[in-house]
Coordinates of C-alpha atoms in Angstrom, one line a residue:
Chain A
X111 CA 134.7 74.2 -80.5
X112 CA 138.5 74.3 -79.5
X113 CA 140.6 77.0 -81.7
X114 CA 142.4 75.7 -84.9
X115 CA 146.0 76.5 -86.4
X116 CA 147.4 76.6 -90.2
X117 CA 150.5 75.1 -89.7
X118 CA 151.8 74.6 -93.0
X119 CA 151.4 75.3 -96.9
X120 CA 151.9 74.0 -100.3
X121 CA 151.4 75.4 -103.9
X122 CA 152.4 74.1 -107.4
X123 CA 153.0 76.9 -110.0
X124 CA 150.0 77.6 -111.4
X125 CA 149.8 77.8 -115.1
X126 CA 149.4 75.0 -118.0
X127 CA 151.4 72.3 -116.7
X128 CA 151.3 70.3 -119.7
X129 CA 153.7 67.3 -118.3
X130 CA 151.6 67.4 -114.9
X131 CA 148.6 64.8 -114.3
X132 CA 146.0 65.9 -111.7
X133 CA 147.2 63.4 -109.2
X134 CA 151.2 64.7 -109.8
X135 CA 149.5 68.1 -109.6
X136 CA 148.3 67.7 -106.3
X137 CA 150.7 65.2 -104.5
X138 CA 153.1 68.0 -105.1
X139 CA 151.1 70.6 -103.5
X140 CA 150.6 68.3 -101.1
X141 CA 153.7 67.1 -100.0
X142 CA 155.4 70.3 -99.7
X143 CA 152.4 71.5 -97.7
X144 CA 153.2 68.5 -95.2
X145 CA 157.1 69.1 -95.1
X146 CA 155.9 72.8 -94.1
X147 CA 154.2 71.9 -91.3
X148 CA 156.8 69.6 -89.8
X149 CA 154.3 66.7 -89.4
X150 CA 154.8 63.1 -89.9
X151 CA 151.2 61.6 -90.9
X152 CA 148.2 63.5 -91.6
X153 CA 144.4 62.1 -90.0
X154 CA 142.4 63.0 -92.6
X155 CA 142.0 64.9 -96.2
X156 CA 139.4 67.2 -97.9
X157 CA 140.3 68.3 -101.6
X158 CA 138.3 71.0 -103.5
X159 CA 137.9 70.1 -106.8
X160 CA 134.8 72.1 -109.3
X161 CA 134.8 69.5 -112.1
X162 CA 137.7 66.5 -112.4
X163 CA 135.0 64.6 -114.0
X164 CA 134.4 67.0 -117.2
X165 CA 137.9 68.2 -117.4
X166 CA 139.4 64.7 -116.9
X167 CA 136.9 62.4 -116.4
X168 CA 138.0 61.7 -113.2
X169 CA 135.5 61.2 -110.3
X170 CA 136.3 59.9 -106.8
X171 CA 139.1 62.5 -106.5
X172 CA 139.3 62.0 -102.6
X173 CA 140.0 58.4 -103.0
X174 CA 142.8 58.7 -106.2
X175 CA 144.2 61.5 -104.4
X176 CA 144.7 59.8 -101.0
X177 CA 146.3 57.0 -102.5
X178 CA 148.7 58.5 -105.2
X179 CA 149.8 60.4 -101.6
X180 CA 150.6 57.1 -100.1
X181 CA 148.4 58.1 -97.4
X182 CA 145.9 55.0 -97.1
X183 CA 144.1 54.6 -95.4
X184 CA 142.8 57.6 -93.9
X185 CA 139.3 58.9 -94.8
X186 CA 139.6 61.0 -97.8
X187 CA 136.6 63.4 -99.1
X188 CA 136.1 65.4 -102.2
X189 CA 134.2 69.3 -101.9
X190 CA 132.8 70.6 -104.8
X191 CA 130.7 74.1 -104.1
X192 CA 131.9 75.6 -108.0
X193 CA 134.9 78.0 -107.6
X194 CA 134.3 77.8 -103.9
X195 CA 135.7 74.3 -103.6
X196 CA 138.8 75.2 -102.1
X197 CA 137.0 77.9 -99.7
X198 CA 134.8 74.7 -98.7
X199 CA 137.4 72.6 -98.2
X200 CA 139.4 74.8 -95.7
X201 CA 136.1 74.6 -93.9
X202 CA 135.3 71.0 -93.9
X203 CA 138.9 70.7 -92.2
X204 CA 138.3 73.3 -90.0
X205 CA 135.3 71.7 -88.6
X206 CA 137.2 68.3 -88.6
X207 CA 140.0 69.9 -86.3
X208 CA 137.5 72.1 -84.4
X209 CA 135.2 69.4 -83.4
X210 CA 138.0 67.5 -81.8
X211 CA 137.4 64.3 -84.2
X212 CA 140.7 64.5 -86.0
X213 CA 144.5 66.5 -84.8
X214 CA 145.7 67.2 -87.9
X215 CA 143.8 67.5 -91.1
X216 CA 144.9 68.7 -95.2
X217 CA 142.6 70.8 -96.6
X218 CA 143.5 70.7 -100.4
X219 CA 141.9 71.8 -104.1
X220 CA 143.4 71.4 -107.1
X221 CA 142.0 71.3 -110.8
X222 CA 143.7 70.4 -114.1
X223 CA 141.9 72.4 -117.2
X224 CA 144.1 72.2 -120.1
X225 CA 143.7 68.2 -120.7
X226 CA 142.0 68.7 -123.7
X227 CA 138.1 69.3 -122.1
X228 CA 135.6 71.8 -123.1
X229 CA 136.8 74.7 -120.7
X230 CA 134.3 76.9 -121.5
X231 CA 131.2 74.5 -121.5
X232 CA 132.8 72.9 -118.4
X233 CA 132.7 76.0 -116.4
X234 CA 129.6 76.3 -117.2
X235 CA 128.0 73.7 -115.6
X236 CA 128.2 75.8 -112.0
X237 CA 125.1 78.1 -113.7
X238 CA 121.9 76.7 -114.4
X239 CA 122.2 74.8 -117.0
X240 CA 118.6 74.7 -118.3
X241 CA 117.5 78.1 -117.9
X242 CA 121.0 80.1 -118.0
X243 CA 123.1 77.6 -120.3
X244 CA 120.7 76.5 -122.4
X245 CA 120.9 80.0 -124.0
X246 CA 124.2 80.2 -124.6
X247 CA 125.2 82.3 -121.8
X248 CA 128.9 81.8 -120.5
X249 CA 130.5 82.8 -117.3
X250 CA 132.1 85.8 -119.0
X251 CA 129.0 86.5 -120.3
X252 CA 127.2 86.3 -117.0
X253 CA 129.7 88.6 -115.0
X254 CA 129.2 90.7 -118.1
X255 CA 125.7 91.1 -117.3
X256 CA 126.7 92.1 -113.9
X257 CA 129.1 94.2 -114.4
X258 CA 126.8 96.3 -117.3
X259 CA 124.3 96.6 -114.5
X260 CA 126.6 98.3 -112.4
X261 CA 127.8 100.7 -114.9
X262 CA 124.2 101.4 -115.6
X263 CA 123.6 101.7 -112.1
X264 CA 127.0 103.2 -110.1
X265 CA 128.6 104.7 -113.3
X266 CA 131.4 102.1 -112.8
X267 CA 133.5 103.2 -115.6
X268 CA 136.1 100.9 -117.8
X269 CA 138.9 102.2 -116.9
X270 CA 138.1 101.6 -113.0
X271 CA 138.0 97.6 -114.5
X272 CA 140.6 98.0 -116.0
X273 CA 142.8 99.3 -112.8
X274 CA 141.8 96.0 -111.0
X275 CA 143.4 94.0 -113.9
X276 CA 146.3 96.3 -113.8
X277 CA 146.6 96.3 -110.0
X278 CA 146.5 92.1 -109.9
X279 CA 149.1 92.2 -112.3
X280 CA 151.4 94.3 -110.3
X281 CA 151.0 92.3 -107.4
X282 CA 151.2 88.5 -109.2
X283 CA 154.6 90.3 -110.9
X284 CA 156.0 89.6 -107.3
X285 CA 154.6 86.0 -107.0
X286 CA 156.9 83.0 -108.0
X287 CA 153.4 81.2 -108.1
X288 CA 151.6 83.1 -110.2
X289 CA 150.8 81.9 -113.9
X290 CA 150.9 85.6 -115.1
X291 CA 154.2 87.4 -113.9
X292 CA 153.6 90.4 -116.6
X293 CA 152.7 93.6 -115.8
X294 CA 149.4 95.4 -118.0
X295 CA 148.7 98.9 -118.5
X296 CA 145.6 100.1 -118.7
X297 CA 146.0 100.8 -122.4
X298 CA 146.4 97.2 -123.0
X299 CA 143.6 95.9 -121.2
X300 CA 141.6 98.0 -122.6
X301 CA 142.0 97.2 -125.9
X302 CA 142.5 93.4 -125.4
X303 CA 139.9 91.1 -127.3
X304 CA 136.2 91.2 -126.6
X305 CA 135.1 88.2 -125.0
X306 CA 131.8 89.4 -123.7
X307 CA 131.0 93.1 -123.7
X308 CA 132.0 94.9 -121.9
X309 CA 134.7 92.3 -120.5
X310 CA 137.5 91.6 -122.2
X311 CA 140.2 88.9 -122.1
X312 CA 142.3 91.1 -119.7
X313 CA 139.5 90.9 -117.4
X314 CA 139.5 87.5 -117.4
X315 CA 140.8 85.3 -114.8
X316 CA 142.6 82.3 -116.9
X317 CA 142.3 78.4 -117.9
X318 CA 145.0 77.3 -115.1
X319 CA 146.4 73.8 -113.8
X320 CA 147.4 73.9 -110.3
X321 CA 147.3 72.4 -107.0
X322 CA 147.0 74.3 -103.3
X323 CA 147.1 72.4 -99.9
X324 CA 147.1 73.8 -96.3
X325 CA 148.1 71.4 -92.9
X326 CA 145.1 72.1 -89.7
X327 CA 145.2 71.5 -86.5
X328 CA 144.3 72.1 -83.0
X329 CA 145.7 75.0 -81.9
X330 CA 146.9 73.3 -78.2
X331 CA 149.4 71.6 -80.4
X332 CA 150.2 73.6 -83.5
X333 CA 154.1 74.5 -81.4
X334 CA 155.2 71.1 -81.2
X335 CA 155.6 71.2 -85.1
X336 CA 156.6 74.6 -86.0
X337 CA 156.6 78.8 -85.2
X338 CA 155.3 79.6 -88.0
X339 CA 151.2 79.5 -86.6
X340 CA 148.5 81.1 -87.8
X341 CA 144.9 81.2 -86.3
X342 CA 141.8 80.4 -87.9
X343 CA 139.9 83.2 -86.7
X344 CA 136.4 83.0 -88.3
X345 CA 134.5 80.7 -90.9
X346 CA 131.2 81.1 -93.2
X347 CA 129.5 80.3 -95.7
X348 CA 126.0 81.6 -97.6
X349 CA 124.1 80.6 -100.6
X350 CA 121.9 82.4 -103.4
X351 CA 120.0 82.0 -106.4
X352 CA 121.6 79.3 -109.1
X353 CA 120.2 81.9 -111.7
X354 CA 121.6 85.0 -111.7
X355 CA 118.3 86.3 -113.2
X356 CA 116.2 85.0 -110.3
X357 CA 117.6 87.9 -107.5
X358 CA 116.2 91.0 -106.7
X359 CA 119.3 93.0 -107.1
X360 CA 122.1 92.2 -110.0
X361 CA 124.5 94.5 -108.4
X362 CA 124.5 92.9 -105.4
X363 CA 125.8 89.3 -104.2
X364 CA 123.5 88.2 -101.1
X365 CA 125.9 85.2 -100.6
X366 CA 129.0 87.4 -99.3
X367 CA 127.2 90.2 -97.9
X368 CA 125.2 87.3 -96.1
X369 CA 129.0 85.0 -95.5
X370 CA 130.6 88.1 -94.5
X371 CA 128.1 89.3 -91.6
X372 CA 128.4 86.0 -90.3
X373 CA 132.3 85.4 -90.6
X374 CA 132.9 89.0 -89.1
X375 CA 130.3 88.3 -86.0
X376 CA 132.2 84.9 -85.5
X377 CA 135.8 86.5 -85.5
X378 CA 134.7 89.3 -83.7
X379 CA 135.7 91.9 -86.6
X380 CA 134.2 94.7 -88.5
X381 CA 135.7 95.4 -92.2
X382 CA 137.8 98.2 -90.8
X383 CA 139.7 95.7 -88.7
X384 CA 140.4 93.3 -91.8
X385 CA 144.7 94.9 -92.6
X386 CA 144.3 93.0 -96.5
X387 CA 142.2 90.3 -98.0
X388 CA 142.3 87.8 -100.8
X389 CA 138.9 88.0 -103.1
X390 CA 137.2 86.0 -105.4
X391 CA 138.4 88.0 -108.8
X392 CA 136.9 85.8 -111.6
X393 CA 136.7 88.8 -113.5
X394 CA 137.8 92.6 -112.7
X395 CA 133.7 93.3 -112.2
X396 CA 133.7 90.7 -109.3
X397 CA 136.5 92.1 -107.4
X398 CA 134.5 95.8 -107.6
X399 CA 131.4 93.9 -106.5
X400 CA 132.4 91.8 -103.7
X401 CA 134.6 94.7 -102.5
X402 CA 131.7 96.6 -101.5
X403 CA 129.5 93.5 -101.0
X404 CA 132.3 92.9 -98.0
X405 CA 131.2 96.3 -96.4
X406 CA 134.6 97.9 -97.3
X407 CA 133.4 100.7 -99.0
X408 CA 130.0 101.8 -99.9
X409 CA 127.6 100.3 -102.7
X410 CA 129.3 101.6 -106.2
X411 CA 132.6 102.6 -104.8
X412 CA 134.3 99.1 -105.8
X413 CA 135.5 101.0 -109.2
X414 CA 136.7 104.0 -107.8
X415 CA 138.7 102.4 -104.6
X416 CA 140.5 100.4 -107.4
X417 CA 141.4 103.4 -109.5
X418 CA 142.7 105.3 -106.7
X419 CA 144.9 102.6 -105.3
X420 CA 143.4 102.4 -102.1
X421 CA 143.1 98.4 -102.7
X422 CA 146.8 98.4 -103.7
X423 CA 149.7 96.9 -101.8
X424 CA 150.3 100.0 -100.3
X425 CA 146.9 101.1 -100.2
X426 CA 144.4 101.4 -97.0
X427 CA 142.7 98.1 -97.3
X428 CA 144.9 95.5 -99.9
X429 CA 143.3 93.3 -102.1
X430 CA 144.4 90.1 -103.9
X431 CA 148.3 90.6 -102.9
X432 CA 149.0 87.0 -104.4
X433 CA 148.5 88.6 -107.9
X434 CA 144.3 87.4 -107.3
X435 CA 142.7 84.9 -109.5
X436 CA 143.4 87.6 -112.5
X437 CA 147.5 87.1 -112.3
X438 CA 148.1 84.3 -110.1
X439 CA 145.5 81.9 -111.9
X440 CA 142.5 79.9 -111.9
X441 CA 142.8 76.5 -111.3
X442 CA 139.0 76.6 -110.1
X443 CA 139.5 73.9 -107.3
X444 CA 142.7 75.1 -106.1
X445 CA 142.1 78.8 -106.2
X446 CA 140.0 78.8 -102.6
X447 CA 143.3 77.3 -100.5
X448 CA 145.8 79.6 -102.7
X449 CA 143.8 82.1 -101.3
X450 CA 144.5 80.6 -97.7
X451 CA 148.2 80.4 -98.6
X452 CA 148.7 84.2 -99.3
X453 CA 146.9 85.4 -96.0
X454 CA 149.1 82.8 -93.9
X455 CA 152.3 84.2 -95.9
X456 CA 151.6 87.8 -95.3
X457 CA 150.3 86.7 -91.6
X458 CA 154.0 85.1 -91.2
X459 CA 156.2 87.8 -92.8
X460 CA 157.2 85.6 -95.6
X461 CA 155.5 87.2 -98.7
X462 CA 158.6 89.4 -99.9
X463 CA 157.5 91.5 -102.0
X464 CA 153.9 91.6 -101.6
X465 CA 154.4 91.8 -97.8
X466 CA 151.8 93.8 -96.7
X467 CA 152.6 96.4 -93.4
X468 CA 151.3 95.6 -90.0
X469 CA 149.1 92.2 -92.0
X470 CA 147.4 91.1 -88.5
X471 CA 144.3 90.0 -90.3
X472 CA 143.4 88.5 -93.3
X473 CA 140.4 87.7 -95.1
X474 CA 140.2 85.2 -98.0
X475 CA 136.4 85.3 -100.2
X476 CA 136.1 82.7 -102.2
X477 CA 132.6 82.1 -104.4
X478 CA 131.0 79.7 -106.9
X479 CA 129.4 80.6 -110.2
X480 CA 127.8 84.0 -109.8
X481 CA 127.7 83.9 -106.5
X482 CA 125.4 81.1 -105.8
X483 CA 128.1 80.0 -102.9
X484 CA 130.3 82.0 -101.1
X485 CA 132.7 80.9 -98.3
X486 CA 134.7 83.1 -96.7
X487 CA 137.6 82.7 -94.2
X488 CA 139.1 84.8 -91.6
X489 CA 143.0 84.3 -90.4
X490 CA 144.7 86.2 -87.7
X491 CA 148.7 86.1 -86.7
X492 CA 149.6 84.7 -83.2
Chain B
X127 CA 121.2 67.1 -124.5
X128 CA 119.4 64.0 -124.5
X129 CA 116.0 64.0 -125.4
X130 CA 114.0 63.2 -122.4
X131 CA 116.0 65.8 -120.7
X132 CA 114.5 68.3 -123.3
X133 CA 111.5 67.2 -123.4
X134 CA 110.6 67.6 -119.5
X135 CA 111.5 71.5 -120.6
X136 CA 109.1 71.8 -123.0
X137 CA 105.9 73.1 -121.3
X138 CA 108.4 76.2 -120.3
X139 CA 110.6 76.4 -123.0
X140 CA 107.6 76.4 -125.7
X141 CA 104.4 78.0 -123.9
X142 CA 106.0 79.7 -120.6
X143 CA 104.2 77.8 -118.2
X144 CA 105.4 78.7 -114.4
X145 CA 104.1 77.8 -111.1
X146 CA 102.2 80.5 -109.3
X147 CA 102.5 79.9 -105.5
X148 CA 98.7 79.6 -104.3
X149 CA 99.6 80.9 -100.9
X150 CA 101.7 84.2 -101.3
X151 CA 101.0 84.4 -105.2
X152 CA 105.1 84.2 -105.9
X153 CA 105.3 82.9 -109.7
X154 CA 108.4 80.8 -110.1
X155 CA 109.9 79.7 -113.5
X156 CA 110.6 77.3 -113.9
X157 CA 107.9 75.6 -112.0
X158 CA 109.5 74.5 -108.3
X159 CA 108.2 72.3 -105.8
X160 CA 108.8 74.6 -102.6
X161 CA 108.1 78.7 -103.3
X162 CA 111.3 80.6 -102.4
X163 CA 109.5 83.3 -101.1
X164 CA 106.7 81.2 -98.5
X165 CA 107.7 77.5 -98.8
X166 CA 104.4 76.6 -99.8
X167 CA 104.2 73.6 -101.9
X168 CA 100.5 74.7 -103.5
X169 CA 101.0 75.7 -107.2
X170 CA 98.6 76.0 -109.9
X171 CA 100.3 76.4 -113.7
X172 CA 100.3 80.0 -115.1
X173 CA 101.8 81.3 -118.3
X174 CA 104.0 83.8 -117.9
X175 CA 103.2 87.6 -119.9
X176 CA 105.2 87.6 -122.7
X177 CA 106.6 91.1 -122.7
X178 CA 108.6 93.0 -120.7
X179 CA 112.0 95.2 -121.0
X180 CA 116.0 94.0 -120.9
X181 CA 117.6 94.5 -117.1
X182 CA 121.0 93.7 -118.5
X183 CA 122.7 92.6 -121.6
X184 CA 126.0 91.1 -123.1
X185 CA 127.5 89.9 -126.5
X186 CA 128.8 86.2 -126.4
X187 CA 132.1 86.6 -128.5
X188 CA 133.2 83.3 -127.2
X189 CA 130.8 80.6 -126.8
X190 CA 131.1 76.3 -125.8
X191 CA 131.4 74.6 -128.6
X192 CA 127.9 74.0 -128.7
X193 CA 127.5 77.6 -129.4
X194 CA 130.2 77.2 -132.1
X195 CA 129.5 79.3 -135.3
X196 CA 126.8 81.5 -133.8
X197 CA 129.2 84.1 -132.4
X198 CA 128.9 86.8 -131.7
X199 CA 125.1 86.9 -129.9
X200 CA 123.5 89.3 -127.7
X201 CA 122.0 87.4 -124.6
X202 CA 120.6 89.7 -122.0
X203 CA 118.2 89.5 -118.5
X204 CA 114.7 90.4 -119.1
X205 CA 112.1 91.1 -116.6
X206 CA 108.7 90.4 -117.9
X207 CA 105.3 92.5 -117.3
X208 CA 104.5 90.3 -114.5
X209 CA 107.5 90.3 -112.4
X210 CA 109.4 87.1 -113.8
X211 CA 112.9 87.3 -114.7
X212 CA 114.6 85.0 -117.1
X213 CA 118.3 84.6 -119.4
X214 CA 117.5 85.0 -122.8
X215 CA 119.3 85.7 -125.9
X216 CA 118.0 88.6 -128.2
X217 CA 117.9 88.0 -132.0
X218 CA 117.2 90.0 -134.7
X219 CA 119.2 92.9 -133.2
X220 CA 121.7 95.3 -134.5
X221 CA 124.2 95.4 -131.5
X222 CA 124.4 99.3 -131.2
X223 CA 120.5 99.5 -130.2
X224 CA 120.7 97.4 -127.0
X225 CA 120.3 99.3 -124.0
X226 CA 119.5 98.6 -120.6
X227 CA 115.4 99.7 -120.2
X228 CA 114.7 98.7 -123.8
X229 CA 111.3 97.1 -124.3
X230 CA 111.1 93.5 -125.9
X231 CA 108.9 90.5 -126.4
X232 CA 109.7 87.1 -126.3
X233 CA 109.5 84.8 -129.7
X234 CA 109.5 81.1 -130.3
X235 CA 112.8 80.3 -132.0
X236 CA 115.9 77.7 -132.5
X237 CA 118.4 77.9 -129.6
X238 CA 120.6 75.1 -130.9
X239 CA 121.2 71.7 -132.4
X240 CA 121.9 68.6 -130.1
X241 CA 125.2 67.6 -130.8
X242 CA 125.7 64.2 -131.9
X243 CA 122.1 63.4 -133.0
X244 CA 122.1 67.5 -134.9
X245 CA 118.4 67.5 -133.1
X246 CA 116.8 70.7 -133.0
X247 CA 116.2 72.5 -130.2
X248 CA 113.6 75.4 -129.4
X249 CA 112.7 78.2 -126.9
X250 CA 112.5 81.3 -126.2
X251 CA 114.3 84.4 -127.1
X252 CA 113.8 87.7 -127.2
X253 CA 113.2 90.5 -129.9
X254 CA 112.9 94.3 -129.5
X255 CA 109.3 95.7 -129.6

């Protein structure tokens, strides 16, 4: 397989964008992803999408999409892996590029929540829905589960949850993107709502509309169309149980300690080589997790790394600079690519703010449900 | 939910009934077609052991719609005596005695109504012993 270049990226705001249909959503995000990457047709489009048909009842996204781009009649294909959508995206274009069948390819996701659908029930549906959802169970309530387990087990404490959400925040403060631009202290997350114990609503990722889209191609001719080139070091992706309740550990998620062995063998990498990465933070609990499930610290020490700001901007190994699912929000589909967006702005130099120092490599982890999917993304400068 | 769709549930939601893998002995539950653990496609139909103790719990504040008007619930992961795990909620509980460890049992009960038709629907859920 011949290497493969982002060239180019795109972003809506993400927050409720109450005038915004899905297709305006994403031909935005689209469009300024093109104009980024200096090139004048795309081959081919894959957009990440967990659930246009129960939050809009909108099916057949790749074809709407393609054609409210004006960009008929290239082949046009919707991912859906969950929350991983995006991340599965990026790697369906990847492949596209790698394989030599197409030059230049979008990868996109996008998701519009706030038209009026069953959020909660929608969501849902990436759990098993007749032995998990049947009873009631939600996804806070799932991550709940986990995240009790790991007090139980590691002695996580709340306030080491609550740091991540006060962390994200910090960081998305700095993000024109992000839907949350606030700052939290620890104080206030703590004492936000219950929504399912021990989580509360400022562990919560939120109900977001937004749209995220990326330009790929070959790497041979990513410098005819602009400087600003980043390479797409490493790709992978792992599965697990549907049910959370089905695995042998509830601490542990298989699918990124199983995504992550393979990503870092195919880019060559161990953890200590990753400068900052971009995680899945659904809720506070599943940035501890997947911290330590990415072999950055050791099993139980997700909490603590967060309380002692060793995952902050200025911290040994940064994580979620963008602000994270938490701040920058979760328009499911989209989420996956935003994450791609922040590691190719920090790889360029152009994240102000949240630049992070001597950002060579970045990772992006990006999962569905409670891990049932993972996909995970390595990017290195040029 | 519409009623066939419930109604292929039944043999596990009302009497437990798993498949137990006739080459490594795995019991799955629901039933499966391929064992996870040996890829055998050899089951015979076992019921599962009704008790067994709570791995980890929660309490639904928020719930879908569905689940409108039962708030708040305690729903928990329960491993039972013979090694099969399962998502269950846990009625009949004051919230302050869940713990991780706690021993429970597993009780026929009403898990909701279908929505437009108000049908009700049964299962499982558990109680403390």
């Amino acid at each position: 397989m011949r290497d493969v270049a982002v060239i180019g990226v795109g972003m809506t705001q993400f927050g409720e964008l109450w005038g915004k249909s899905i297709k305006d959503i994403f031909v935005e995000a689209a469009l300024k992803a093109i104009k980024s990457a200096g090139v004048d047709h795309i081959d081919s489009m894959y957009v990440g999408s967990m659930s246009s048909g129960l939050f809009v009842g909108q099916e057949h996204l790749g074809a709407v999409l393609v054609d409210y781009l004006g960009q008929n009649p290239i082949p046009a294909t919707r991912v859906e892996s969950a929350c991983a959508s995006g991340g599965a995206a990026f790697r369906a274009a990847y492949f596209e590029v790698a394989s030599g069948a197409s030059e230049i390819v979008l990868a996109g996701g996008v998701e519009k929540m706030t038209d009026g659908a069953d959020v909660t029930d929608a969501l849902a549906t990436a759990a098993d829905q007749e032995y998990e959802v049947y009873q009631g169970v939600t996804f806070p309530g799932l991550y709940a589960m986990i995240a009790n387990a790991h007090m139980h087990q590691y002695k996580t404490t709340r306030e080491q949850l609550a740091a991540i959400a006060v962390k994200n925040h910090a960081n998305g403060a700095n993000n024109p993107n992000a839907q949350f631009r606030n700052l939290v202290t620890l104080e206030q997350v703590m004492s936000s709502t219950l929504v399912a114990d021990p989580l509360r609503l400022l562990d919560c990722s939120p109900v977001s509309d937004g749209g995220a889209a990326v330009i790929l191609c070959s790497m041979d001719i990513a410098k005819k169309f602009t400087d600003t080139i980043v390479k797409v070091k490493g790709t992978a992706q792992a599965s697990d149980t549907i049910a959370l309740h089905s695995r042998k550990s509830l601490t542990t998620l298989n699918s990124v300690v199983s995504a992550a062995q393979k990503v870092y063998k195919m880019a060559d990498v161990t953890p200590k080589d990753i400068n900052f990465a971009e995680v899945h933070d659904c809720f506070t609990i599943a940035e501890a997790v997947v911290y330590e499930d990415l072999g950055f610290c050791e099993k139980g020490c997700g909490g603590p790394a967060a309380e002692e700001g060793r995952t902050a901007i200025e911290g040994k190994t940064p994580i979620n600079t963008s602000g994270g699912l938490k701040s920058k929000g979760h328009p499911v589909g989209a989420s996956g690519i935003a994450q791609i967006i922040e590691l190719y702005e920090q790889l360029t130099g152009q994240a102000g703010k949240r630049q992070v120092k001597n950002a060579h490599i970045g990772l992006a982890q990006n999962m569905g449900g409670t891990g049932a999917s993972c996909v995970i993304n390595i990017l290195e400068a040029v | 939910m519409i009623t066939p769709r419930y109604h292929r549930e039944i043999p596990q939601r009302y009497r437990l009934e798993a498949g137990k893998c006739q080459k490594c002995g795995e019991v799955s539950f629901p039933p499966r077609l391929v064992c996870p653990n040996c890829k055998s496609q050899e089951f015979e139909t076992v019921r599962l052991n009704d008790e067994g103790k709570l791995l980890t719990y929660t309490i639904i504040r928020v719930a879908s719609d569905k689940f409108f008007g039962t708030t708040p619930f305690a729903v928990g992961i329960v491993e039972l005596n013979d090694g099969v795990k399962l998502t269950t909620q846990i009625a009949d509980v004051d919230f302050d005695q869940l713990k991780i460890g706690q021993k429970v049992k597993l009780v026929f009960r009403k898990i909701q109504d279908e929505g437009k038709s108000g049908l009700h629907c049964y299962g499982y859920k558990a109680v403390l012993v």
